[in-house]
PDB file of C-alpha atoms in Angstrom:
ATOM      1  CA  UNK A 968     -69.881 -61.995  61.406  1.00  0.00           C
ATOM      2  CA  UNK A 969     -70.930 -64.694  59.433  1.00  0.00           C
ATOM      3  CA  UNK A 970     -71.063 -68.445  60.944  1.00  0.00           C
ATOM      4  CA  UNK A 971     -71.102 -71.328  58.741  1.00  0.00           C
ATOM      5  CA  UNK A 972     -71.707 -75.011  59.702  1.00  0.00           C
ATOM      6  CA  UNK A 973     -72.424 -76.970  56.883  1.00  0.00           C
ATOM      7  CA  UNK A 974     -71.497 -80.843  55.989  1.00  0.00           C
ATOM      8  CA  UNK A 975     -69.798 -79.959  52.588  1.00  0.00           C
ATOM      9  CA  UNK A 976     -66.304 -81.532  53.826  1.00  0.00           C
ATOM     10  CA  UNK A 977     -62.810 -79.855  55.448  1.00  0.00           C
ATOM     11  CA  UNK A 978     -61.136 -80.715  51.906  1.00  0.00           C
ATOM     12  CA  UNK A 979     -63.871 -79.863  49.245  1.00  0.00           C
ATOM     13  CA  UNK A 980     -64.509 -76.373  47.271  1.00  0.00           C
ATOM     14  CA  UNK A 981     -68.030 -75.640  48.698  1.00  0.00           C
ATOM     15  CA  UNK A 982     -66.587 -74.115  51.105  1.00  0.00           C
ATOM     16  CA  UNK A 983     -64.328 -71.942  49.782  1.00  0.00           C
ATOM     17  CA  UNK A 984     -67.347 -71.243  46.626  1.00  0.00           C
ATOM     18  CA  UNK A 985     -70.024 -69.760  49.870  1.00  0.00           C
ATOM     19  CA  UNK A 986     -66.809 -67.678  50.616  1.00  0.00           C
ATOM     20  CA  UNK A 987     -66.779 -66.087  47.143  1.00  0.00           C
ATOM     21  CA  UNK A 988     -70.911 -65.543  47.193  1.00  0.00           C
ATOM     22  CA  UNK A 989     -70.481 -63.799  50.070  1.00  0.00           C
ATOM     23  CA  UNK A 990     -68.027 -61.800  50.180  1.00  0.00           C
ATOM     24  CA  UNK A 991     -69.234 -60.977  46.695  1.00  0.00           C
ATOM     25  CA  UNK A 992     -72.802 -59.922  48.641  1.00  0.00           C
ATOM     26  CA  UNK A 993     -70.525 -58.360  51.605  1.00  0.00           C
ATOM     27  CA  UNK A 994     -67.016 -57.385  51.021  1.00  0.00           C
ATOM     28  CA  UNK A 995     -65.991 -56.899  54.546  1.00  0.00           C
ATOM     29  CA  UNK A 996     -68.046 -60.065  56.664  1.00  0.00           C
ATOM     30  CA  UNK A 997     -65.696 -61.206  58.198  1.00  0.00           C
ATOM     31  CA  UNK A 998     -66.648 -65.261  58.116  1.00  0.00           C
ATOM     32  CA  UNK A 999     -66.304 -67.577  60.591  1.00  0.00           C
ATOM     33  CA  UNK A1000     -65.608 -71.831  58.947  1.00  0.00           C
ATOM     34  CA  UNK A1001     -66.558 -72.631  62.717  1.00  0.00           C
ATOM     35  CA  UNK A1002     -67.561 -76.208  61.070  1.00  0.00           C
ATOM     36  CA  UNK A1003     -67.796 -77.805  57.803  1.00  0.00           C
ATOM     37  CA  UNK A1004     -67.335 -81.848  58.542  1.00  0.00           C
ATOM     38  CA  UNK A1005     -71.489 -82.094  59.954  1.00  0.00           C
ATOM     39  CA  UNK A1006     -72.452 -85.588  59.894  1.00  0.00           C
ATOM     40  CA  UNK A1007     -73.469 -85.500  56.183  1.00  0.00           C
ATOM     41  CA  UNK A1008     -76.954 -85.671  54.940  1.00  0.00           C
ATOM     42  CA  UNK A1009     -77.912 -85.686  58.795  1.00  0.00           C
ATOM     43  CA  UNK A1010     -80.150 -82.170  60.064  1.00  0.00           C
ATOM     44  CA  UNK A1011     -80.347 -84.307  63.281  1.00  0.00           C
ATOM     45  CA  UNK A1012     -77.177 -83.927  64.325  1.00  0.00           C
ATOM     46  CA  UNK A1013     -75.889 -79.611  62.907  1.00  0.00           C
ATOM     47  CA  UNK A1014     -79.399 -79.101  64.700  1.00  0.00           C
ATOM     48  CA  UNK A1015     -77.902 -80.277  67.639  1.00  0.00           C
ATOM     49  CA  UNK A1016     -74.783 -78.675  67.243  1.00  0.00           C
ATOM     50  CA  UNK A1017     -75.489 -75.384  66.124  1.00  0.00           C
ATOM     51  CA  UNK A1018     -78.123 -75.558  69.458  1.00  0.00           C
ATOM     52  CA  UNK A1019     -74.667 -75.867  71.336  1.00  0.00           C
ATOM     53  CA  UNK A1020     -72.010 -74.333  69.819  1.00  0.00           C
ATOM     54  CA  UNK A1021     -74.752 -70.782  68.906  1.00  0.00           C
ATOM     55  CA  UNK A1022     -74.429 -69.604  72.226  1.00  0.00           C
ATOM     56  CA  UNK A1023     -70.383 -68.747  72.476  1.00  0.00           C
ATOM     57  CA  UNK A1024     -71.573 -66.200  69.556  1.00  0.00           C
ATOM     58  CA  UNK A1025     -72.043 -62.349  70.175  1.00  0.00           C
ATOM     59  CA  UNK A1026     -75.794 -61.462  69.364  1.00  0.00           C
ATOM     60  CA  UNK A1027     -75.485 -60.448  65.628  1.00  0.00           C
ATOM     61  CA  UNK A1028     -74.000 -63.095  63.992  1.00  0.00           C
ATOM     62  CA  UNK A1029     -75.631 -64.505  61.108  1.00  0.00           C
ATOM     63  CA  UNK A1030     -74.772 -68.390  60.589  1.00  0.00           C
ATOM     64  CA  UNK A1031     -75.299 -69.983  57.845  1.00  0.00           C
ATOM     65  CA  UNK A1032     -76.145 -73.419  58.168  1.00  0.00           C
ATOM     66  CA  UNK A1033     -76.989 -75.431  55.632  1.00  0.00           C
ATOM     67  CA  UNK A1034     -76.839 -79.997  55.919  1.00  0.00           C
ATOM     68  CA  UNK A1035     -79.514 -80.320  52.472  1.00  0.00           C
ATOM     69  CA  UNK A1036     -79.917 -83.312  51.426  1.00  0.00           C
ATOM     70  CA  UNK A1037     -83.088 -82.424  49.690  1.00  0.00           C
ATOM     71  CA  UNK A1038     -81.654 -79.033  48.071  1.00  0.00           C
ATOM     72  CA  UNK A1039     -84.201 -79.066  44.532  1.00  0.00           C
ATOM     73  CA  UNK A1040     -86.665 -81.078  46.371  1.00  0.00           C
ATOM     74  CA  UNK A1041     -89.687 -79.522  48.122  1.00  0.00           C
ATOM     75  CA  UNK A1042     -88.468 -78.031  50.961  1.00  0.00           C
ATOM     76  CA  UNK A1043     -88.878 -74.437  52.048  1.00  0.00           C
ATOM     77  CA  UNK A1044     -85.927 -72.117  52.577  1.00  0.00           C
ATOM     78  CA  UNK A1045     -86.376 -70.107  55.467  1.00  0.00           C
ATOM     79  CA  UNK A1046     -84.198 -67.798  58.015  1.00  0.00           C
ATOM     80  CA  UNK A1047     -84.959 -67.082  61.663  1.00  0.00           C
ATOM     81  CA  UNK A1048     -84.433 -64.335  64.081  1.00  0.00           C
ATOM     82  CA  UNK A1049     -83.506 -66.288  67.472  1.00  0.00           C
ATOM     83  CA  UNK A1050     -82.520 -64.166  70.654  1.00  0.00           C
ATOM     84  CA  UNK A1051     -81.479 -61.609  68.391  1.00  0.00           C
ATOM     85  CA  UNK A1052     -79.358 -63.581  66.122  1.00  0.00           C
ATOM     86  CA  UNK A1053     -79.542 -64.831  62.480  1.00  0.00           C
ATOM     87  CA  UNK A1054     -79.532 -68.200  61.040  1.00  0.00           C
ATOM     88  CA  UNK A1055     -80.070 -68.743  57.474  1.00  0.00           C
ATOM     89  CA  UNK A1056     -80.814 -72.271  56.284  1.00  0.00           C
ATOM     90  CA  UNK A1057     -82.601 -75.213  54.465  1.00  0.00           C
ATOM     91  CA  UNK A1058     -86.562 -76.165  56.723  1.00  0.00           C
ATOM     92  CA  UNK A1059     -85.333 -78.934  57.256  1.00  0.00           C
ATOM     93  CA  UNK A1060     -84.720 -79.776  60.480  1.00  0.00           C
ATOM     94  CA  UNK A1061     -81.532 -77.564  61.304  1.00  0.00           C
ATOM     95  CA  UNK A1062     -82.456 -74.584  62.409  1.00  0.00           C
ATOM     96  CA  UNK A1063     -85.722 -75.885  64.744  1.00  0.00           C
ATOM     97  CA  UNK A1064     -83.820 -76.675  68.141  1.00  0.00           C
ATOM     98  CA  UNK A1065     -82.454 -73.309  67.340  1.00  0.00           C
ATOM     99  CA  UNK A1066     -85.550 -72.170  67.163  1.00  0.00           C
ATOM    100  CA  UNK A1067     -87.770 -74.830  69.748  1.00  0.00           C
ATOM    101  CA  UNK A1068     -84.781 -73.156  72.788  1.00  0.00           C
ATOM    102  CA  UNK A1069     -84.779 -69.856  72.394  1.00  0.00           C
ATOM    103  CA  UNK A1070     -86.098 -66.910  74.316  1.00  0.00           C
ATOM    104  CA  UNK A1071     -87.493 -65.025  71.604  1.00  0.00           C
ATOM    105  CA  UNK A1072     -87.925 -66.398  68.174  1.00  0.00           C
ATOM    106  CA  UNK A1073     -89.239 -64.775  64.067  1.00  0.00           C
ATOM    107  CA  UNK A1074     -89.881 -66.777  60.917  1.00  0.00           C
ATOM    108  CA  UNK A1075     -89.599 -65.654  57.382  1.00  0.00           C
ATOM    109  CA  UNK A1076     -89.659 -67.653  53.912  1.00  0.00           C
ATOM    110  CA  UNK A1077     -87.322 -66.846  51.349  1.00  0.00           C
ATOM    111  CA  UNK A1078     -88.972 -66.192  48.744  1.00  0.00           C
ATOM    112  CA  UNK A1079     -86.392 -64.883  46.758  1.00  0.00           C
ATOM    113  CA  UNK A1080     -84.779 -66.463  43.407  1.00  0.00           C
ATOM    114  CA  UNK A1081     -81.514 -65.756  42.337  1.00  0.00           C
ATOM    115  CA  UNK A1082     -81.948 -65.360  38.430  1.00  0.00           C
ATOM    116  CA  UNK A1083     -78.716 -67.638  38.531  1.00  0.00           C
ATOM    117  CA  UNK A1084     -79.396 -70.060  40.752  1.00  0.00           C
ATOM    118  CA  UNK A1085     -77.934 -74.566  40.387  1.00  0.00           C
ATOM    119  CA  UNK A1086     -80.508 -76.684  41.934  1.00  0.00           C
ATOM    120  CA  UNK A1087     -77.593 -79.166  44.333  1.00  0.00           C
ATOM    121  CA  UNK A1088     -75.842 -75.604  45.519  1.00  0.00           C
ATOM    122  CA  UNK A1089     -78.420 -73.599  46.649  1.00  0.00           C
ATOM    123  CA  UNK A1090     -75.793 -73.206  50.192  1.00  0.00           C
ATOM    124  CA  UNK A1091     -73.686 -71.097  47.483  1.00  0.00           C
ATOM    125  CA  UNK A1092     -77.083 -68.884  45.168  1.00  0.00           C
ATOM    126  CA  UNK A1093     -78.968 -68.817  47.585  1.00  0.00           C
ATOM    127  CA  UNK A1094     -78.062 -68.628  51.453  1.00  0.00           C
ATOM    128  CA  UNK A1095     -74.432 -67.248  50.424  1.00  0.00           C
ATOM    129  CA  UNK A1096     -76.697 -64.023  49.476  1.00  0.00           C
ATOM    130  CA  UNK A1097     -78.604 -63.638  52.413  1.00  0.00           C
ATOM    131  CA  UNK A1098     -76.937 -64.499  54.372  1.00  0.00           C
ATOM    132  CA  UNK A1099     -74.316 -61.484  53.475  1.00  0.00           C
ATOM    133  CA  UNK A1100     -77.748 -59.482  53.132  1.00  0.00           C
ATOM    134  CA  UNK A1101     -78.223 -59.776  56.695  1.00  0.00           C
ATOM    135  CA  UNK A1102     -74.710 -59.113  58.136  1.00  0.00           C
ATOM    136  CA  UNK A1103     -74.505 -56.623  56.355  1.00  0.00           C
ATOM    137  CA  UNK A1104     -77.391 -55.190  58.174  1.00  0.00           C
ATOM    138  CA  UNK A1105     -80.073 -54.581  55.555  1.00  0.00           C
ATOM    139  CA  UNK A1106     -83.593 -56.759  56.012  1.00  0.00           C
ATOM    140  CA  UNK A1107     -83.670 -57.880  51.901  1.00  0.00           C
ATOM    141  CA  UNK A1108     -87.241 -56.725  52.934  1.00  0.00           C
ATOM    142  CA  UNK A1109     -90.289 -58.310  48.709  1.00  0.00           C
ATOM    143  CA  UNK A1110     -86.963 -61.554  49.433  1.00  0.00           C
ATOM    144  CA  UNK A1111     -88.619 -62.610  52.793  1.00  0.00           C
ATOM    145  CA  UNK A1112     -92.228 -63.584  53.577  1.00  0.00           C
ATOM    146  CA  UNK A1113     -93.540 -63.542  57.851  1.00  0.00           C
ATOM    147  CA  UNK A1114     -94.434 -68.105  58.253  1.00  0.00           C
ATOM    148  CA  UNK A1115     -96.001 -68.257  62.043  1.00  0.00           C
ATOM    149  CA  UNK A1116     -93.411 -71.838  62.084  1.00  0.00           C
ATOM    150  CA  UNK A1117     -91.234 -74.402  60.473  1.00  0.00           C
ATOM    151  CA  UNK A1118     -92.411 -76.828  58.982  1.00  0.00           C
ATOM    152  CA  UNK A1119     -90.256 -79.398  60.537  1.00  0.00           C
ATOM    153  CA  UNK A1120     -89.227 -79.190  63.945  1.00  0.00           C
ATOM    154  CA  UNK A1121     -87.239 -81.734  66.466  1.00  0.00           C
ATOM    155  CA  UNK A1122     -88.211 -79.557  69.370  1.00  0.00           C
ATOM    156  CA  UNK A1123     -86.259 -78.749  72.116  1.00  0.00           C
ATOM    157  CA  UNK A1124     -85.438 -81.846  74.189  1.00  0.00           C
ATOM    158  CA  UNK A1125     -82.076 -83.556  73.826  1.00  0.00           C
ATOM    159  CA  UNK A1126     -81.156 -85.809  71.883  1.00  0.00           C
ATOM    160  CA  UNK A1127     -79.731 -88.974  73.114  1.00  0.00           C
ATOM    161  CA  UNK A1128     -77.512 -89.996  70.369  1.00  0.00           C
ATOM    162  CA  UNK A1129     -74.530 -89.898  69.363  1.00  0.00           C
ATOM    163  CA  UNK A1130     -74.367 -86.028  67.163  1.00  0.00           C
ATOM    164  CA  UNK A1131     -70.357 -85.602  66.071  1.00  0.00           C
ATOM    165  CA  UNK A1132     -67.630 -88.124  66.177  1.00  0.00           C
ATOM    166  CA  UNK A1133     -64.273 -85.953  66.142  1.00  0.00           C
ATOM    167  CA  UNK A1134     -60.574 -86.687  65.285  1.00  0.00           C
ATOM    168  CA  UNK A1135     -59.754 -87.854  68.527  1.00  0.00           C
ATOM    169  CA  UNK A1136     -62.425 -90.869  68.152  1.00  0.00           C
ATOM    170  CA  UNK A1137     -64.118 -88.969  71.021  1.00  0.00           C
ATOM    171  CA  UNK A1138     -68.005 -89.147  70.582  1.00  0.00           C
ATOM    172  CA  UNK A1139     -69.693 -86.368  71.259  1.00  0.00           C
ATOM    173  CA  UNK A1140     -74.182 -86.983  71.812  1.00  0.00           C
ATOM    174  CA  UNK A1141     -77.005 -84.423  71.842  1.00  0.00           C
ATOM    175  CA  UNK A1142     -77.308 -84.832  75.571  1.00  0.00           C
ATOM    176  CA  UNK A1143     -76.409 -81.664  78.161  1.00  0.00           C
ATOM    177  CA  UNK A1144     -75.125 -82.559  80.802  1.00  0.00           C
ATOM    178  CA  UNK A1145     -77.174 -80.467  83.263  1.00  0.00           C
ATOM    179  CA  UNK A1146     -79.446 -82.758  85.214  1.00  0.00           C
ATOM    180  CA  UNK A1147     -77.219 -86.026  84.025  1.00  0.00           C
ATOM    181  CA  UNK A1148     -75.906 -87.666  88.016  1.00  0.00           C
ATOM    182  CA  UNK A1149     -72.029 -87.853  88.022  1.00  0.00           C
ATOM    183  CA  UNK A1150     -72.844 -91.341  89.853  1.00  0.00           C
ATOM    184  CA  UNK A1151     -75.307 -91.963  86.190  1.00  0.00           C
ATOM    185  CA  UNK A1152     -73.694 -94.780  83.080  1.00  0.00           C
ATOM    186  CA  UNK A1153     -73.609 -94.608  79.911  1.00  0.00           C
ATOM    187  CA  UNK A1154     -75.082 -97.141  78.497  1.00  0.00           C
ATOM    188  CA  UNK A1155     -74.276 -98.519  75.293  1.00  0.00           C
ATOM    189  CA  UNK A1156     -75.282-102.427  73.792  1.00  0.00           C
ATOM    190  CA  UNK A1157     -72.782-103.593  75.987  1.00  0.00           C
ATOM    191  CA  UNK A1158     -70.780-101.300  78.172  1.00  0.00           C
ATOM    192  CA  UNK A1159     -71.981 -99.799  80.271  1.00  0.00           C
ATOM    193  CA  UNK A1160     -69.060 -96.252  80.726  1.00  0.00           C
ATOM    194  CA  UNK A1161     -68.536 -94.253  84.319  1.00  0.00           C
ATOM    195  CA  UNK A1162     -67.785 -90.590  84.475  1.00  0.00           C
ATOM    196  CA  UNK A1163     -64.565 -89.027  84.813  1.00  0.00           C
ATOM    197  CA  UNK A1164     -63.920 -85.118  85.011  1.00  0.00           C
ATOM    198  CA  UNK A1165     -61.239 -85.197  82.361  1.00  0.00           C
ATOM    199  CA  UNK A1166     -59.062 -87.737  80.329  1.00  0.00           C
ATOM    200  CA  UNK A1167     -56.274 -87.821  83.042  1.00  0.00           C
ATOM    201  CA  UNK A1168     -58.187 -88.329  85.660  1.00  0.00           C
ATOM    202  CA  UNK A1169     -58.429 -92.345  84.032  1.00  0.00           C
ATOM    203  CA  UNK A1170     -55.724 -94.353  82.956  1.00  0.00           C
ATOM    204  CA  UNK A1171     -54.735 -95.053  79.348  1.00  0.00           C
ATOM    205  CA  UNK A1172     -56.541 -97.372  77.377  1.00  0.00           C
ATOM    206  CA  UNK A1173     -60.222 -96.446  79.690  1.00  0.00           C
ATOM    207  CA  UNK A1174     -63.272 -95.848  77.951  1.00  0.00           C
ATOM    208  CA  UNK A1175     -65.677 -92.963  79.908  1.00  0.00           C
ATOM    209  CA  UNK A1176     -67.980 -90.199  79.629  1.00  0.00           C
ATOM    210  CA  UNK A1177     -67.515 -85.968  80.842  1.00  0.00           C
ATOM    211  CA  UNK A1178     -68.822 -82.912  80.492  1.00  0.00           C
ATOM    212  CA  UNK A1179     -67.367 -81.769  77.317  1.00  0.00           C
ATOM    213  CA  UNK A1180     -66.482 -77.957  77.190  1.00  0.00           C
ATOM    214  CA  UNK A1181     -69.836 -77.038  75.351  1.00  0.00           C
ATOM    215  CA  UNK A1182     -71.540 -79.238  78.138  1.00  0.00           C
ATOM    216  CA  UNK A1183     -72.821 -82.487  76.651  1.00  0.00           C
ATOM    217  CA  UNK A1184     -71.941 -85.491  77.081  1.00  0.00           C
ATOM    218  CA  UNK A1185     -68.564 -87.185  75.296  1.00  0.00           C
ATOM    219  CA  UNK A1186     -67.636 -90.226  74.967  1.00  0.00           C
ATOM    220  CA  UNK A1187     -64.032 -90.798  75.084  1.00  0.00           C
ATOM    221  CA  UNK A1188     -60.915 -92.998  75.733  1.00  0.00           C
ATOM    222  CA  UNK A1189     -58.070 -91.470  77.380  1.00  0.00           C
ATOM    223  CA  UNK A1190     -55.325 -91.378  75.250  1.00  0.00           C
ATOM    224  CA  UNK A1191     -56.854 -93.784  72.631  1.00  0.00           C
ATOM    225  CA  UNK A1192     -59.527 -93.833  70.048  1.00  0.00           C
ATOM    226  CA  UNK A1193     -63.865 -94.257  71.258  1.00  0.00           C
ATOM    227  CA  UNK A1194     -64.904 -94.522  68.549  1.00  0.00           C
ATOM    228  CA  UNK A1195     -62.964 -97.224  67.462  1.00  0.00           C
ATOM    229  CA  UNK A1196     -62.606 -98.662  70.467  1.00  0.00           C
ATOM    230  CA  UNK A1197     -65.872 -98.874  71.281  1.00  0.00           C
ATOM    231  CA  UNK A1198     -67.269 -99.426  67.444  1.00  0.00           C
ATOM    232  CA  UNK A1199     -68.967 -96.100  67.958  1.00  0.00           C
ATOM    233  CA  UNK A1200     -70.822 -94.487  65.325  1.00  0.00           C
ATOM    234  CA  UNK A1201     -72.485 -91.197  64.367  1.00  0.00           C
ATOM    235  CA  UNK A1202     -77.029 -92.434  65.377  1.00  0.00           C
ATOM    236  CA  UNK A1203     -76.197 -95.198  68.039  1.00  0.00           C
ATOM    237  CA  UNK A1204     -78.304 -94.752  70.682  1.00  0.00           C
ATOM    238  CA  UNK A1205     -77.884 -94.697  74.350  1.00  0.00           C
ATOM    239  CA  UNK A1206     -78.784 -94.383  77.674  1.00  0.00           C
ATOM    240  CA  UNK A1207     -77.773 -93.772  81.474  1.00  0.00           C
ATOM    241  CA  UNK A1208     -78.441 -96.847  84.118  1.00  0.00           C
ATOM    242  CA  UNK A1209     -77.199 -96.850  88.012  1.00  0.00           C
TER     243      UNK A1209
END
């Protein structure tokens, strides 16, 4: 299984081109479109989304993760084996939260370059073939070089920011809920929101925070758009108070 997580957009041509490149090397690959609307140009948001979503997939999965504003520049290309799952993408922090939270992790630099490599689309030309080989069970010896660690590392800590706005206007944060008291209020700007278990526990139009289905703190409005009502944006900092 090859799982795609990118900022390519759901309605653009790029995800389709990546799938074609994967299937050219692994015709029987099962491809899952996990998310193509990671906040554009934000490896940090993508890193926390990837870390929250990857545990839902089985051992042996291959994650093609590309949020790559530095494509064609000095950033490196890497592959990881973290807790028996593969991750392929740019060394710009995008894979680093998964790596930091894993019990075991091996790192490789992708030294191979295809004959025809677009300067601006390494996802299709470089990362897709490597993901296909790994999914096929073929370790690309001679194409990967061992490295001790990633060059860009965000670490294992949670991120007290909004990392994703879904089409309902709900705002997902990079905070896991395990250590957060249900009596705490989420604070940002002039707002202080209390906890609710689920949407229907508050009146229509009321804003609240809850634990979403991925175990993250999320800001929402019952039957409304939290992003519009509260002026939320990706990258906005949040905190907790009494």
